[in-house]
Short mmCIF file of C-alpha atoms in Angstrom, two decimals:
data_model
loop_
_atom_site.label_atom_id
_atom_site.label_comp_id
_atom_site.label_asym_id
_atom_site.label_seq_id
_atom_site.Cartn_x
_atom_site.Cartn_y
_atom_site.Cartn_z
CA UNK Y 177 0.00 0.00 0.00
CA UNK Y 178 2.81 2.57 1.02
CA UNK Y 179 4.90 1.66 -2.20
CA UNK Y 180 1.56 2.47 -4.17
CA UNK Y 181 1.44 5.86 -2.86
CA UNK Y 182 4.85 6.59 -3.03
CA UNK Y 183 4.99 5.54 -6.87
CA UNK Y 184 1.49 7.71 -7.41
CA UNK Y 185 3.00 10.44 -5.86
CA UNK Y 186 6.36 10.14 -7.54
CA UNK Y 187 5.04 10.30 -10.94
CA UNK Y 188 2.97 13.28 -10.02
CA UNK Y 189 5.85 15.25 -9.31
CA UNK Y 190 7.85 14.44 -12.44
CA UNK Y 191 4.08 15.16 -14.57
CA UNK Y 192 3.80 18.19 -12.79
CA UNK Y 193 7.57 19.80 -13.55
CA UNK Y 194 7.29 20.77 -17.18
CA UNK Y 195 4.06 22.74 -16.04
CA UNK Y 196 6.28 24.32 -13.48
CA UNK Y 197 9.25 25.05 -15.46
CA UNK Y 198 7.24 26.81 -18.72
CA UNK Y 199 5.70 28.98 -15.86
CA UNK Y 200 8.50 30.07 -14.22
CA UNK Y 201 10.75 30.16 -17.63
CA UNK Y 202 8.21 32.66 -19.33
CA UNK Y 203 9.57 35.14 -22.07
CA UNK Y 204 8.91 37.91 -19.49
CA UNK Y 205 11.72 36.33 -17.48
CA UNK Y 206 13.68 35.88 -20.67
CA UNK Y 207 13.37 39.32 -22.09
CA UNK Y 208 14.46 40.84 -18.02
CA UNK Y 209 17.42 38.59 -18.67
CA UNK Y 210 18.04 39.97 -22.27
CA UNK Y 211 17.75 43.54 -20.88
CA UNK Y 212 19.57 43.27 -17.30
CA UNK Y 213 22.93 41.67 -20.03
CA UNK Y 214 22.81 44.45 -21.70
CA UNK Y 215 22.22 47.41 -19.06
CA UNK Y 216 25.49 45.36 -17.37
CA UNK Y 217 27.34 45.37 -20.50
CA UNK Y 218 26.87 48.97 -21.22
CA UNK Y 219 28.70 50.03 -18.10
CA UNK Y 220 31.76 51.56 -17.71
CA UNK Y 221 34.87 50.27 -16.58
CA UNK Y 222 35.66 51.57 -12.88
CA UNK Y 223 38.76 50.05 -11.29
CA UNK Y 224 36.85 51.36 -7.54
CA UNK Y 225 33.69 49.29 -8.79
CA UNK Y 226 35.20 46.76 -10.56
CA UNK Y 227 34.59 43.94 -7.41
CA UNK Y 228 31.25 45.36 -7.14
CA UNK Y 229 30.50 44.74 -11.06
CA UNK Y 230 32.10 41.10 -10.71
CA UNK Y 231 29.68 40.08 -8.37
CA UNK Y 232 26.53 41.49 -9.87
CA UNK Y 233 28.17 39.83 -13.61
CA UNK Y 234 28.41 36.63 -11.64
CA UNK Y 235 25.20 36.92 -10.06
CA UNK Y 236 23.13 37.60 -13.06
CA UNK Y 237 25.35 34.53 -15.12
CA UNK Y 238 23.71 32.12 -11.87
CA UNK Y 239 20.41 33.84 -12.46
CA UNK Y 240 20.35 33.18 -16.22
CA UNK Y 241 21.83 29.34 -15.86
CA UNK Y 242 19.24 28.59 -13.35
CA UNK Y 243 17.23 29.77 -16.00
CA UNK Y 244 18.13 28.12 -18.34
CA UNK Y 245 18.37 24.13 -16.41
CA UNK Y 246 14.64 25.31 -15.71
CA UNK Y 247 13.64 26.01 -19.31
CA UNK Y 248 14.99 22.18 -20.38
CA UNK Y 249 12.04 20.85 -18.60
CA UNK Y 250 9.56 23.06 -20.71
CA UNK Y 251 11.41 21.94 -23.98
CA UNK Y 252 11.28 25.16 -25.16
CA UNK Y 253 14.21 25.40 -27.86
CA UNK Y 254 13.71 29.61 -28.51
CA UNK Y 255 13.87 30.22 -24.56
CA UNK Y 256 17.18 28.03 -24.91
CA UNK Y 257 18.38 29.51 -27.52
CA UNK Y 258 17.95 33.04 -26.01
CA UNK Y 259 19.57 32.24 -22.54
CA UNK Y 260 22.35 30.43 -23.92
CA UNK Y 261 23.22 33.99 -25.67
CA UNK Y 262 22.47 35.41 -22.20
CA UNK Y 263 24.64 32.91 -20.74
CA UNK Y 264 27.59 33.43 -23.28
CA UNK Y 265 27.27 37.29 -22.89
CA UNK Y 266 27.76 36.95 -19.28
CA UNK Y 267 30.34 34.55 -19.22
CA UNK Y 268 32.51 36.86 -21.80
CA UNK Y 269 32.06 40.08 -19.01
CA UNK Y 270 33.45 37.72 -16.44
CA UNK Y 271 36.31 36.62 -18.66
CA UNK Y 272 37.47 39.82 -19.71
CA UNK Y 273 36.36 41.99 -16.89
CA UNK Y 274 36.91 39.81 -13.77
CA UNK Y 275 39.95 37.59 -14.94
CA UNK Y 276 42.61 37.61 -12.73
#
């Protein structure tokens, strides 16, 4: 009886994650991404900011990879396609800005 319930409510859960993910993964979240990569982007270089911009580069890269690992449940191949641009755009400002 117990395994019954636990194998009903297993594959509830795994149903139930796509509906999750293409709700949380909407193109509103996607376009915020879009626009948040390039506000950061745009910035100036200041040497007194510069640890201050790493962390907010490296912040918003963990933002758009969580994302991302949440938009592979909703099988949505433009939303991938868009954050893995988000995702390179970040990780190039962290390679040239923050190296070292």
């Amino acid at each position: 009886m117990k395994g019954t319930i636990v194998l009903i409510a297993s594959v509830a859960i795994v149903a139930s994650i796509p509906a999750v993910a293409a709700e949380s993964t909407s193109n509103k979240d996607i376009d915020a991404s879009r626009a948040r990569s390039a506000t950061v982007s745009s910035r100036p270089a200041n040497t007194a900011d510069n640890e201050k911009a790493c962390r907010a580069y490296a912040a918003s890269f963990y933002e758009s990879v969580t994302r991302r690992q949440t938009a592979t449940y909703a099988n949505g191949g433009r939303a991938l396609a868009l954050l893995d641009s988000v995702i390179s755009a970040f990780n190039d400002l962290l390679a040239t800005k923050c190296a070292g």
